[in-house]
Amino acid sequence: MVYYRTVMKKSLLFIPGPVPVAEPVLAAMSKPMIDHRGPAFAELLRGIVERLQPIFGTKSEIVTLGASGTGGLEAALVSTFSAGAKLLACPVGVFGQRFVSIARAYGCNVEVLETPLGNALDPGALASRLRADRDKAIKGVLLTHNETSTGVENNMSDLAEATREHGALTLVDSVSGMGASDFRMDDWGFDLVVSASQKVFAAPPGLAMIALSRRAWDAIERAEIPSFYFDLRKAREFASLGQTPWTPPISILFALDVALARYHAEGAKHVWHRHALYARAIRAAFAALGMRIFSAPGAHSNTVVAARIPAGISAEALLKTMREDRGVILSGGQLELKGKIVRMGTMGDVSQTDVLGAIGALEIALLENDVEVQIGSAVQAALRTFIKPDDEQNMDGQTGVRTTAASS
């Protein structure tokens, strides 16, 4: 069956990143260039770091790099560990495996603690492995906060508890998790935490940020760093002067500055609530369409929802129909999940109306691909999530408060 198609004047981007960016953030990129060795840039950089620190939950230094999130992970690892260092990696998907690949590329001896896809890392399994390391041979633990390839979020508080007694340095990939939920780097005792501009912060891609504990800096001073651009000692030296060692992406910093101002104007708790609400609505919609949520109960991400493709339909065909005929861009699976799942992000400048529109487009796309769908069921499921009174404590600790425009 073929449904009426319109010429798409606008696309709705619901991939796990980069994400839709608000007009004021985009407009900031048109500002004239400034001297990256001058006082105006130093003030810009200082303000960005001060806005990032409470989001990371740290009073420690945060350095910025002109790089993607992967660049931030590489810088964190190559600056901290020398070749031959034994590391314990705990991937829960593709991007956790990328962390493993980076470590091995620099000669580290990496042991992998396996977790079935769709599940969060078991804190008990992590604690057990570290207890067995009686000689403290493991020098570092590589953790993922949020895994966009599977729609899984780890409980970082529990993982922090599992690693604390051992004393190994902890490196956290929070590229797609930072800012979408409560994160307490200092309280939990993590040593290096990496994020990036193009996810929850809803700015264009191009900037990585790394928060480092005192223990991390001590390790960096002892490490042999086989990198020039990604040497965090240089980044720290220039940060103390209000500069970066290499020419920074000034326009992206302008954009991030505005994006962070918008984040704090909305309020962190509202941002957390918005992402969690969107994710719940999307999961409810997918379930109404008979699409099984890929992440296990208790492991659901707030920033991306992954679900199984209905039987009898090609993932490629579904995504193509959505993109070309409906102007809604979702993501498919990666590596062994390619062709098996669809992924929908919750990050960026998107509203409840955008979410409902994307869900409606998905219903139509499934119908066009001869999948039996109860028309309106997914939209209604998402809408009920948005409008029903909150049965649990809301952001301000009150009960029985209806979801409002603050979440849209």
mmCIF file of C-alpha atoms in Angstrom:
data_model
loop_
_atom_site.group_PDB
_atom_site.id
_atom_site.type_symbol
_atom_site.label_atom_id
_atom_site.label_comp_id
_atom_site.label_asym_id
_atom_site.label_seq_id
_atom_site.Cartn_x
_atom_site.Cartn_y
_atom_site.Cartn_z
ATOM 1 C CA MET A 1 0.000 0.000 0.000
ATOM 2 C CA VAL A 2 1.314 3.462 -0.888
ATOM 3 C CA TYR A 3 0.425 6.468 1.229
ATOM 4 C CA TYR A 4 0.413 10.111 0.162
ATOM 5 C CA ARG A 5 3.879 11.640 0.143
ATOM 6 C CA THR A 6 4.778 15.285 0.427
ATOM 7 C CA VAL A 7 7.929 17.091 -0.611
ATOM 8 C CA MET A 8 10.104 17.214 2.505
ATOM 9 C CA LYS A 9 11.010 20.795 3.412
ATOM 10 C CA LYS A 10 12.568 19.809 6.720
ATOM 11 C CA SER A 11 14.110 16.659 8.105
ATOM 12 C CA LEU A 12 13.698 15.474 11.672
ATOM 13 C CA LEU A 13 17.045 14.140 12.862
ATOM 14 C CA PHE A 14 16.694 11.436 15.508
ATOM 15 C CA ILE A 15 20.052 9.716 15.210
ATOM 16 C CA PRO A 16 22.275 9.232 18.301
ATOM 17 C CA GLY A 17 24.473 12.140 17.222
ATOM 18 C CA PRO A 18 25.173 14.635 15.884
ATOM 19 C CA VAL A 19 21.850 16.029 16.991
ATOM 20 C CA PRO A 20 19.572 18.925 15.979
ATOM 21 C CA VAL A 21 21.060 22.225 17.119
ATOM 22 C CA ALA A 22 18.954 25.224 18.175
ATOM 23 C CA GLU A 23 19.054 28.402 16.083
ATOM 24 C CA PRO A 24 20.756 30.538 18.778
ATOM 25 C CA VAL A 25 23.527 27.952 19.037
ATOM 26 C CA LEU A 26 23.988 27.863 15.269
ATOM 27 C CA ALA A 27 23.900 31.668 15.115
ATOM 28 C CA ALA A 28 26.783 31.877 17.594
ATOM 29 C CA MET A 29 29.014 30.228 15.007
ATOM 30 C CA SER A 30 28.698 33.284 12.752
ATOM 31 C CA LYS A 31 30.513 35.534 15.220
ATOM 32 C CA PRO A 32 33.830 36.983 14.011
ATOM 33 C CA MET A 33 37.002 35.121 14.881
ATOM 34 C CA ILE A 34 39.009 36.193 17.912
ATOM 35 C CA ASP A 35 42.639 35.791 18.891
ATOM 36 C CA HIS A 36 42.995 32.338 20.448
ATOM 37 C CA ARG A 37 45.970 33.663 22.420
ATOM 38 C CA GLY A 38 44.128 36.733 23.653
ATOM 39 C CA PRO A 39 42.047 37.656 26.728
ATOM 40 C CA ALA A 40 38.649 37.259 25.018
ATOM 41 C CA PHE A 41 39.391 33.635 24.214
ATOM 42 C CA ALA A 42 40.676 33.010 27.748
ATOM 43 C CA GLU A 43 37.385 34.338 29.122
ATOM 44 C CA LEU A 44 35.396 32.167 26.692
ATOM 45 C CA LEU A 45 37.328 29.044 27.696
ATOM 46 C CA ARG A 46 37.062 29.810 31.411
ATOM 47 C CA GLY A 47 33.282 30.227 31.166
ATOM 48 C CA ILE A 48 32.868 26.953 29.295
ATOM 49 C CA VAL A 49 34.895 25.013 31.873
ATOM 50 C CA GLU A 50 32.956 26.578 34.759
ATOM 51 C CA ARG A 51 29.654 25.548 33.152
ATOM 52 C CA LEU A 52 30.900 22.033 32.468
ATOM 53 C CA GLN A 53 32.174 21.288 35.970
ATOM 54 C CA PRO A 54 28.781 20.968 37.726
ATOM 55 C CA ILE A 55 27.475 18.806 34.865
ATOM 56 C CA PHE A 56 30.435 16.441 35.259
ATOM 57 C CA GLY A 57 30.063 16.658 39.021
ATOM 58 C CA THR A 58 33.634 17.759 39.563
ATOM 59 C CA LYS A 59 35.780 20.585 40.832
ATOM 60 C CA SER A 60 38.734 19.158 38.922
ATOM 61 C CA GLU A 61 40.266 20.568 35.782
ATOM 62 C CA ILE A 62 38.524 20.026 32.455
ATOM 63 C CA VAL A 63 40.500 20.372 29.255
ATOM 64 C CA THR A 64 39.001 20.797 25.794
ATOM 65 C CA LEU A 65 40.324 19.393 22.526
ATOM 66 C CA GLY A 66 39.473 20.133 18.928
ATOM 67 C CA ALA A 67 38.401 16.550 18.271
ATOM 68 C CA SER A 68 35.499 14.133 18.236
ATOM 69 C CA GLY A 69 34.606 12.049 21.258
ATOM 70 C CA THR A 70 36.883 9.320 19.914
ATOM 71 C CA GLY A 71 39.739 11.821 19.914
ATOM 72 C CA GLY A 72 38.984 12.577 23.545
ATOM 73 C CA LEU A 73 39.093 8.881 24.424
ATOM 74 C CA GLU A 74 42.390 8.455 22.597
ATOM 75 C CA ALA A 75 43.892 11.474 24.364
ATOM 76 C CA ALA A 76 42.757 10.201 27.766
ATOM 77 C CA LEU A 77 44.239 6.773 27.192
ATOM 78 C CA VAL A 78 47.506 7.615 25.437
ATOM 79 C CA SER A 79 48.301 10.320 27.991
ATOM 80 C CA THR A 80 47.720 8.056 30.979
ATOM 81 C CA PHE A 81 49.120 4.606 30.197
ATOM 82 C CA SER A 82 52.367 3.470 28.651
ATOM 83 C CA ALA A 83 52.770 0.523 26.283
ATOM 84 C CA GLY A 84 52.468 -2.787 28.105
ATOM 85 C CA ALA A 85 50.100 -1.507 30.788
ATOM 86 C CA LYS A 86 47.455 -4.056 31.733
ATOM 87 C CA LEU A 87 43.931 -2.699 31.382
ATOM 88 C CA LEU A 88 40.519 -4.201 32.055
ATOM 89 C CA ALA A 89 37.966 -3.101 29.452
ATOM 90 C CA CYS A 90 34.240 -3.481 30.051
ATOM 91 C CA PRO A 91 32.468 -2.849 26.725
ATOM 92 C CA VAL A 92 28.706 -3.156 26.346
ATOM 93 C CA GLY A 93 28.643 -2.431 22.619
ATOM 94 C CA VAL A 94 30.462 -1.042 19.597
ATOM 95 C CA PHE A 95 31.851 2.090 21.223
ATOM 96 C CA GLY A 96 33.173 0.219 24.232
ATOM 97 C CA GLN A 97 34.941 -2.067 21.764
ATOM 98 C CA ARG A 98 36.396 1.032 20.081
ATOM 99 C CA PHE A 99 37.942 1.977 23.427
ATOM 100 C CA VAL A 100 39.567 -1.474 23.446
ATOM 101 C CA SER A 101 40.916 -0.908 19.930
ATOM 102 C CA ILE A 102 42.430 2.437 20.901
ATOM 103 C CA ALA A 103 44.197 0.884 23.903
ATOM 104 C CA ARG A 104 45.584 -1.982 21.847
ATOM 105 C CA ALA A 105 46.745 0.391 19.119
ATOM 106 C CA TYR A 106 49.069 1.971 21.700
ATOM 107 C CA GLY A 107 50.442 -1.341 22.916
ATOM 108 C CA CYS A 108 48.387 -1.795 26.078
ATOM 109 C CA ASN A 109 47.626 -5.322 27.286
ATOM 110 C CA VAL A 110 43.826 -5.315 27.334
ATOM 111 C CA GLU A 111 41.648 -7.932 29.006
ATOM 112 C CA VAL A 112 37.959 -7.746 28.068
ATOM 113 C CA LEU A 113 35.181 -8.430 30.557
ATOM 114 C CA GLU A 114 32.375 -9.533 28.253
ATOM 115 C CA THR A 115 28.736 -8.490 28.623
ATOM 116 C CA PRO A 116 25.901 -9.837 26.404
ATOM 117 C CA LEU A 117 24.642 -7.191 23.989
ATOM 118 C CA GLY A 118 21.627 -5.323 25.320
ATOM 119 C CA ASN A 119 22.697 -5.749 28.937
ATOM 120 C CA ALA A 120 24.420 -3.346 31.287
ATOM 121 C CA LEU A 121 27.732 -4.263 32.859
ATOM 122 C CA ASP A 122 27.230 -6.368 35.991
ATOM 123 C CA PRO A 123 28.895 -4.512 38.910
ATOM 124 C CA GLY A 124 29.284 -7.808 40.745
ATOM 125 C CA ALA A 125 31.210 -9.350 37.864
ATOM 126 C CA LEU A 126 33.463 -6.301 37.708
ATOM 127 C CA ALA A 127 34.082 -6.331 41.459
ATOM 128 C CA SER A 128 34.805 -10.071 41.390
ATOM 129 C CA ARG A 129 37.376 -9.727 38.604
ATOM 130 C CA LEU A 130 39.137 -6.880 40.384
ATOM 131 C CA ARG A 131 39.197 -8.764 43.700
ATOM 132 C CA ALA A 132 40.902 -11.624 41.895
ATOM 133 C CA ASP A 133 43.677 -9.250 40.813
ATOM 134 C CA ARG A 134 45.514 -9.579 44.117
ATOM 135 C CA ASP A 135 48.819 -8.376 42.692
ATOM 136 C CA LYS A 136 47.181 -5.198 41.347
ATOM 137 C CA ALA A 137 48.426 -5.957 37.847
ATOM 138 C CA ILE A 138 45.436 -4.131 36.358
ATOM 139 C CA LYS A 139 46.392 -0.469 36.122
ATOM 140 C CA GLY A 140 43.257 0.892 34.526
ATOM 141 C CA VAL A 141 39.574 0.096 33.970
ATOM 142 C CA LEU A 142 37.793 1.277 30.805
ATOM 143 C CA LEU A 143 34.088 1.938 31.352
ATOM 144 C CA THR A 144 31.186 3.123 29.211
ATOM 145 C CA HIS A 145 28.525 5.351 30.729
ATOM 146 C CA ASN A 146 26.065 5.149 27.833
ATOM 147 C CA GLU A 147 26.276 2.903 24.756
ATOM 148 C CA THR A 148 24.401 4.217 21.733
ATOM 149 C CA SER A 149 24.879 1.060 19.646
ATOM 150 C CA THR A 150 22.623 -0.939 21.980
ATOM 151 C CA GLY A 151 20.597 1.713 23.822
ATOM 152 C CA VAL A 152 22.158 0.712 27.143
ATOM 153 C CA GLU A 153 23.109 2.870 30.118
ATOM 154 C CA ASN A 154 25.324 1.578 32.919
ATOM 155 C CA ASN A 155 24.697 2.417 36.567
ATOM 156 C CA MET A 156 27.856 4.425 37.143
ATOM 157 C CA SER A 157 27.403 4.731 40.895
ATOM 158 C CA ASP A 158 27.393 0.940 41.249
ATOM 159 C CA LEU A 159 30.390 0.585 38.925
ATOM 160 C CA ALA A 160 32.288 3.165 40.944
ATOM 161 C CA GLU A 161 31.657 1.123 44.070
ATOM 162 C CA ALA A 162 32.917 -1.989 42.287
ATOM 163 C CA THR A 163 36.221 -0.346 41.304
ATOM 164 C CA ARG A 164 36.955 1.744 44.397
ATOM 165 C CA GLU A 165 38.659 -0.897 46.566
ATOM 166 C CA HIS A 166 41.045 -2.050 43.850
ATOM 167 C CA GLY A 167 42.543 1.362 43.182
ATOM 168 C CA ALA A 168 43.044 1.095 39.398
ATOM 169 C CA LEU A 169 42.543 4.290 37.425
ATOM 170 C CA THR A 170 39.066 4.536 35.921
ATOM 171 C CA LEU A 171 38.480 5.977 32.453
ATOM 172 C CA VAL A 172 34.866 6.667 31.510
ATOM 173 C CA ASP A 173 33.426 7.146 28.044
ATOM 174 C CA SER A 174 30.520 9.486 28.715
ATOM 175 C CA VAL A 175 30.333 10.928 25.217
ATOM 176 C CA SER A 176 26.618 10.146 24.833
ATOM 177 C CA GLY A 177 25.663 10.095 28.496
ATOM 178 C CA MET A 178 27.054 13.232 30.091
ATOM 179 C CA GLY A 179 24.352 15.770 30.881
ATOM 180 C CA ALA A 180 21.353 13.470 30.445
ATOM 181 C CA SER A 181 21.370 12.188 34.023
ATOM 182 C CA ASP A 182 23.033 12.842 37.340
ATOM 183 C CA PHE A 183 26.794 12.295 37.179
ATOM 184 C CA ARG A 184 29.096 12.717 40.198
ATOM 185 C CA MET A 185 32.675 12.289 39.097
ATOM 186 C CA ASP A 186 34.240 13.465 42.357
ATOM 187 C CA ASP A 187 31.847 11.650 44.687
ATOM 188 C CA TRP A 188 32.126 8.415 42.725
ATOM 189 C CA GLY A 189 35.889 8.634 42.351
ATOM 190 C CA PHE A 190 36.338 8.392 38.591
ATOM 191 C CA ASP A 191 39.680 9.576 37.259
ATOM 192 C CA LEU A 192 39.186 10.545 33.608
ATOM 193 C CA VAL A 193 35.757 11.260 32.122
ATOM 194 C CA VAL A 194 35.353 12.080 28.434
ATOM 195 C CA SER A 195 32.436 13.746 26.677
ATOM 196 C CA ALA A 196 31.825 15.717 23.476
ATOM 197 C CA SER A 197 29.887 18.678 22.136
ATOM 198 C CA GLN A 198 27.491 16.981 19.703
ATOM 199 C CA LYS A 199 25.355 14.863 22.015
ATOM 200 C CA VAL A 200 23.376 16.012 25.073
ATOM 201 C CA PHE A 201 24.990 19.450 25.018
ATOM 202 C CA ALA A 202 23.301 19.934 21.620
ATOM 203 C CA ALA A 203 26.132 21.804 19.928
ATOM 204 C CA PRO A 204 27.822 20.982 16.614
ATOM 205 C CA PRO A 205 30.512 18.271 16.592
ATOM 206 C CA GLY A 206 34.153 19.193 16.904
ATOM 207 C CA LEU A 207 34.966 19.456 20.603
ATOM 208 C CA ALA A 208 35.930 16.834 23.155
ATOM 209 C CA MET A 209 36.214 17.597 26.844
ATOM 210 C CA ILE A 210 38.100 15.580 29.445
ATOM 211 C CA ALA A 211 37.794 15.941 33.205
ATOM 212 C CA LEU A 212 40.772 14.632 35.172
ATOM 213 C CA SER A 213 41.311 13.827 38.834
ATOM 214 C CA ARG A 214 44.529 14.510 40.735
ATOM 215 C CA ARG A 215 45.356 10.789 40.526
ATOM 216 C CA ALA A 216 44.979 10.991 36.753
ATOM 217 C CA TRP A 217 47.390 13.924 36.508
ATOM 218 C CA ASP A 218 49.903 12.061 38.665
ATOM 219 C CA ALA A 219 49.723 9.087 36.295
ATOM 220 C CA ILE A 220 50.063 11.356 33.272
ATOM 221 C CA GLU A 221 53.250 12.878 34.677
ATOM 222 C CA ARG A 222 54.761 9.369 34.907
ATOM 223 C CA ALA A 223 53.540 8.092 31.521
ATOM 224 C CA GLU A 224 55.488 7.877 28.303
ATOM 225 C CA ILE A 225 53.199 9.663 25.855
ATOM 226 C CA PRO A 226 53.709 8.553 22.222
ATOM 227 C CA SER A 227 51.527 11.340 20.887
ATOM 228 C CA PHE A 228 52.053 14.975 19.992
ATOM 229 C CA TYR A 229 48.561 16.374 19.424
ATOM 230 C CA PHE A 230 46.877 14.277 22.135
ATOM 231 C CA ASP A 231 49.345 14.989 24.947
ATOM 232 C CA LEU A 232 47.197 16.167 27.858
ATOM 233 C CA ARG A 233 50.230 17.626 29.615
ATOM 234 C CA LYS A 234 50.387 20.207 26.841
ATOM 235 C CA ALA A 235 46.634 20.775 27.088
ATOM 236 C CA ARG A 236 46.951 21.430 30.831
ATOM 237 C CA GLU A 237 49.930 23.740 30.408
ATOM 238 C CA PHE A 238 48.110 25.941 27.907
ATOM 239 C CA ALA A 239 44.778 25.756 29.771
ATOM 240 C CA SER A 240 46.468 27.450 32.717
ATOM 241 C CA LEU A 241 47.076 30.381 30.351
ATOM 242 C CA GLY A 242 43.499 30.388 29.055
ATOM 243 C CA GLN A 243 44.606 28.818 25.777
ATOM 244 C CA THR A 244 44.791 25.538 23.902
ATOM 245 C CA PRO A 245 48.089 24.152 22.587
ATOM 246 C CA TRP A 246 46.838 23.961 19.003
ATOM 247 C CA THR A 247 44.477 26.183 17.007
ATOM 248 C CA PRO A 248 41.020 25.536 18.496
ATOM 249 C CA PRO A 249 37.701 25.358 16.605
ATOM 250 C CA ILE A 250 36.698 28.827 17.802
ATOM 251 C CA SER A 251 33.273 28.804 16.140
ATOM 252 C CA ILE A 252 32.367 25.525 17.843
ATOM 253 C CA LEU A 253 33.455 26.977 21.186
ATOM 254 C CA PHE A 254 31.176 29.963 20.581
ATOM 255 C CA ALA A 255 28.336 27.525 19.904
ATOM 256 C CA LEU A 256 29.088 25.350 22.938
ATOM 257 C CA ASP A 257 29.150 28.435 25.152
ATOM 258 C CA VAL A 258 25.591 29.301 24.115
ATOM 259 C CA ALA A 259 24.476 25.663 24.309
ATOM 260 C CA LEU A 260 25.751 25.378 27.884
ATOM 261 C CA ALA A 261 24.031 28.633 28.830
ATOM 262 C CA ARG A 262 20.774 27.173 27.498
ATOM 263 C CA TYR A 263 21.397 23.930 29.401
ATOM 264 C CA HIS A 264 21.770 25.741 32.716
ATOM 265 C CA ALA A 265 18.852 28.077 31.980
ATOM 266 C CA GLU A 266 16.612 25.019 31.569
ATOM 267 C CA GLY A 267 18.161 23.438 34.658
ATOM 268 C CA ALA A 268 19.963 20.131 34.909
ATOM 269 C CA LYS A 269 17.051 18.310 36.535
ATOM 270 C CA HIS A 270 14.706 19.425 33.781
ATOM 271 C CA VAL A 271 17.192 18.274 31.147
ATOM 272 C CA TRP A 272 17.459 14.861 32.833
ATOM 273 C CA HIS A 273 13.679 14.626 33.046
ATOM 274 C CA ARG A 274 13.210 15.624 29.393
ATOM 275 C CA HIS A 275 15.574 12.956 28.076
ATOM 276 C CA ALA A 276 14.107 10.272 30.327
ATOM 277 C CA LEU A 277 10.550 11.246 29.326
ATOM 278 C CA TYR A 278 11.312 11.150 25.609
ATOM 279 C CA ALA A 279 12.985 7.764 25.979
ATOM 280 C CA ARG A 280 9.977 6.370 27.877
ATOM 281 C CA ALA A 281 7.614 7.688 25.219
ATOM 282 C CA ILE A 282 9.639 6.150 22.386
ATOM 283 C CA ARG A 283 9.879 2.799 24.180
ATOM 284 C CA ALA A 284 6.110 2.814 24.699
ATOM 285 C CA ALA A 285 5.553 3.609 21.023
ATOM 286 C CA PHE A 286 7.920 0.894 19.820
ATOM 287 C CA ALA A 287 6.259 -1.637 22.106
ATOM 288 C CA ALA A 288 2.836 -0.690 20.703
ATOM 289 C CA LEU A 289 4.187 -1.491 17.238
ATOM 290 C CA GLY A 290 5.403 -4.900 18.354
ATOM 291 C CA MET A 291 9.045 -3.816 18.230
ATOM 292 C CA ARG A 292 10.888 -5.463 21.116
ATOM 293 C CA ILE A 293 13.150 -3.081 23.030
ATOM 294 C CA PHE A 294 16.731 -4.300 22.663
ATOM 295 C CA SER A 295 18.079 -3.053 25.991
ATOM 296 C CA ALA A 296 17.288 -5.184 29.016
ATOM 297 C CA PRO A 297 14.976 -3.899 31.765
ATOM 298 C CA GLY A 298 16.963 -1.733 34.151
ATOM 299 C CA ALA A 299 19.556 -0.981 31.458
ATOM 300 C CA HIS A 300 17.608 1.466 29.280
ATOM 301 C CA SER A 301 19.433 4.546 28.011
ATOM 302 C CA ASN A 302 17.882 7.992 28.310
ATOM 303 C CA THR A 303 19.546 9.243 25.130
ATOM 304 C CA VAL A 304 18.862 6.491 22.572
ATOM 305 C CA VAL A 305 16.277 3.729 22.255
ATOM 306 C CA ALA A 306 17.084 0.576 20.299
ATOM 307 C CA ALA A 307 14.400 -1.896 19.201
ATOM 308 C CA ARG A 308 14.188 -5.035 17.100
ATOM 309 C CA ILE A 309 12.967 -4.645 13.520
ATOM 310 C CA PRO A 310 9.571 -6.344 12.974
ATOM 311 C CA ALA A 311 9.730 -9.705 11.238
ATOM 312 C CA GLY A 312 9.423 -9.713 7.479
ATOM 313 C CA ILE A 313 10.792 -6.233 6.837
ATOM 314 C CA SER A 314 14.192 -5.015 5.727
ATOM 315 C CA ALA A 315 15.803 -2.535 8.089
ATOM 316 C CA GLU A 316 17.382 -0.804 5.113
ATOM 317 C CA ALA A 317 14.010 -0.442 3.403
ATOM 318 C CA LEU A 318 12.367 0.902 6.539
ATOM 319 C CA LEU A 319 15.063 3.496 7.181
ATOM 320 C CA LYS A 320 15.039 4.521 3.505
ATOM 321 C CA THR A 321 11.268 5.006 3.533
ATOM 322 C CA MET A 322 11.501 7.070 6.692
ATOM 323 C CA ARG A 323 14.297 9.221 5.331
ATOM 324 C CA GLU A 324 13.204 9.779 1.744
ATOM 325 C CA ASP A 325 9.413 9.763 1.993
ATOM 326 C CA ARG A 326 8.795 11.063 5.520
ATOM 327 C CA GLY A 327 11.828 13.212 6.285
ATOM 328 C CA VAL A 328 12.556 11.364 9.538
ATOM 329 C CA ILE A 329 16.103 10.101 9.993
ATOM 330 C CA LEU A 330 16.709 7.200 12.363
ATOM 331 C CA SER A 331 19.723 4.903 12.709
ATOM 332 C CA GLY A 332 20.101 1.210 12.108
ATOM 333 C CA GLY A 333 22.246 -1.349 13.874
ATOM 334 C CA GLN A 334 26.015 -1.659 13.700
ATOM 335 C CA LEU A 335 28.272 -4.671 13.136
ATOM 336 C CA GLU A 336 26.443 -7.823 14.314
ATOM 337 C CA LEU A 337 23.256 -5.799 14.900
ATOM 338 C CA LYS A 338 23.168 -4.416 11.369
ATOM 339 C CA GLY A 339 19.766 -5.104 9.832
ATOM 340 C CA LYS A 340 18.343 -6.245 13.164
ATOM 341 C CA ILE A 341 17.546 -3.080 15.120
ATOM 342 C CA VAL A 342 16.503 0.527 14.658
ATOM 343 C CA ARG A 343 17.757 3.282 16.949
ATOM 344 C CA MET A 344 16.077 6.580 17.812
ATOM 345 C CA GLY A 345 17.820 9.312 19.773
ATOM 346 C CA THR A 346 16.298 11.731 22.265
ATOM 347 C CA MET A 347 19.036 14.389 22.227
ATOM 348 C CA GLY A 348 19.170 17.857 20.760
ATOM 349 C CA ASP A 349 16.687 20.572 19.867
ATOM 350 C CA VAL A 350 13.627 18.356 19.495
ATOM 351 C CA SER A 351 10.166 18.775 21.005
ATOM 352 C CA GLN A 352 7.409 16.451 22.104
ATOM 353 C CA THR A 353 5.647 17.366 18.853
ATOM 354 C CA ASP A 354 8.724 16.275 16.882
ATOM 355 C CA VAL A 355 8.756 12.952 18.717
ATOM 356 C CA LEU A 356 5.074 12.360 18.013
ATOM 357 C CA GLY A 357 5.575 13.281 14.361
ATOM 358 C CA ALA A 358 8.465 10.859 14.017
ATOM 359 C CA ILE A 359 6.431 8.076 15.646
ATOM 360 C CA GLY A 360 3.535 8.755 13.282
ATOM 361 C CA ALA A 361 5.924 8.595 10.330
ATOM 362 C CA LEU A 362 7.212 5.258 11.602
ATOM 363 C CA GLU A 363 3.663 3.887 11.714
ATOM 364 C CA ILE A 364 3.141 4.914 8.083
ATOM 365 C CA ALA A 365 6.498 3.504 7.012
ATOM 366 C CA LEU A 366 5.655 0.148 8.569
ATOM 367 C CA LEU A 367 2.280 0.122 6.845
ATOM 368 C CA GLU A 368 3.952 0.923 3.535
ATOM 369 C CA ASN A 369 6.213 -2.058 4.067
ATOM 370 C CA ASP A 370 3.197 -4.344 4.693
ATOM 371 C CA VAL A 371 3.672 -4.677 8.435
ATOM 372 C CA GLU A 372 0.416 -5.065 10.344
ATOM 373 C CA VAL A 373 -0.004 -1.998 12.518
ATOM 374 C CA GLN A 374 -2.953 -0.763 14.553
ATOM 375 C CA ILE A 375 -3.165 2.766 13.194
ATOM 376 C CA GLY A 376 -2.515 5.384 15.854
ATOM 377 C CA SER A 377 -1.422 2.890 18.518
ATOM 378 C CA ALA A 378 2.184 4.074 18.714
ATOM 379 C CA VAL A 379 1.317 7.775 18.693
ATOM 380 C CA GLN A 380 -1.263 7.207 21.397
ATOM 381 C CA ALA A 381 1.231 5.274 23.518
ATOM 382 C CA ALA A 382 3.775 8.087 23.273
ATOM 383 C CA LEU A 383 1.117 10.728 23.882
ATOM 384 C CA ARG A 384 -0.114 8.959 27.016
ATOM 385 C CA THR A 385 3.447 8.982 28.325
ATOM 386 C CA PHE A 386 3.667 12.724 27.767
ATOM 387 C CA ILE A 387 0.347 13.763 29.292
ATOM 388 C CA LYS A 388 -0.355 11.390 32.165
ATOM 389 C CA PRO A 389 0.373 12.634 35.707
ATOM 390 C CA ASP A 390 3.765 11.646 37.060
ATOM 391 C CA ASP A 391 3.258 8.810 39.508
ATOM 392 C CA GLU A 392 6.762 9.111 40.910
ATOM 393 C CA GLN A 393 8.526 12.027 42.521
ATOM 394 C CA ASN A 394 9.101 14.741 39.981
ATOM 395 C CA MET A 395 12.241 16.816 39.561
ATOM 396 C CA ASP A 396 11.436 19.058 42.512
ATOM 397 C CA GLY A 397 10.599 16.226 44.890
ATOM 398 C CA GLN A 398 6.829 16.743 44.669
ATOM 399 C CA THR A 399 4.276 14.160 43.593
ATOM 400 C CA GLY A 400 1.313 14.130 41.272
ATOM 401 C CA VAL A 401 2.657 16.850 38.981
ATOM 402 C CA ARG A 402 1.576 16.744 35.332
ATOM 403 C CA THR A 403 4.293 16.887 32.675
ATOM 404 C CA THR A 404 4.463 20.444 31.364
ATOM 405 C CA ALA A 405 6.010 22.410 28.535
ATOM 406 C CA ALA A 406 9.309 22.359 30.415
ATOM 407 C CA SER A 407 9.713 18.861 29.061
ATOM 408 C CA SER A 408 9.068 19.726 25.427
#
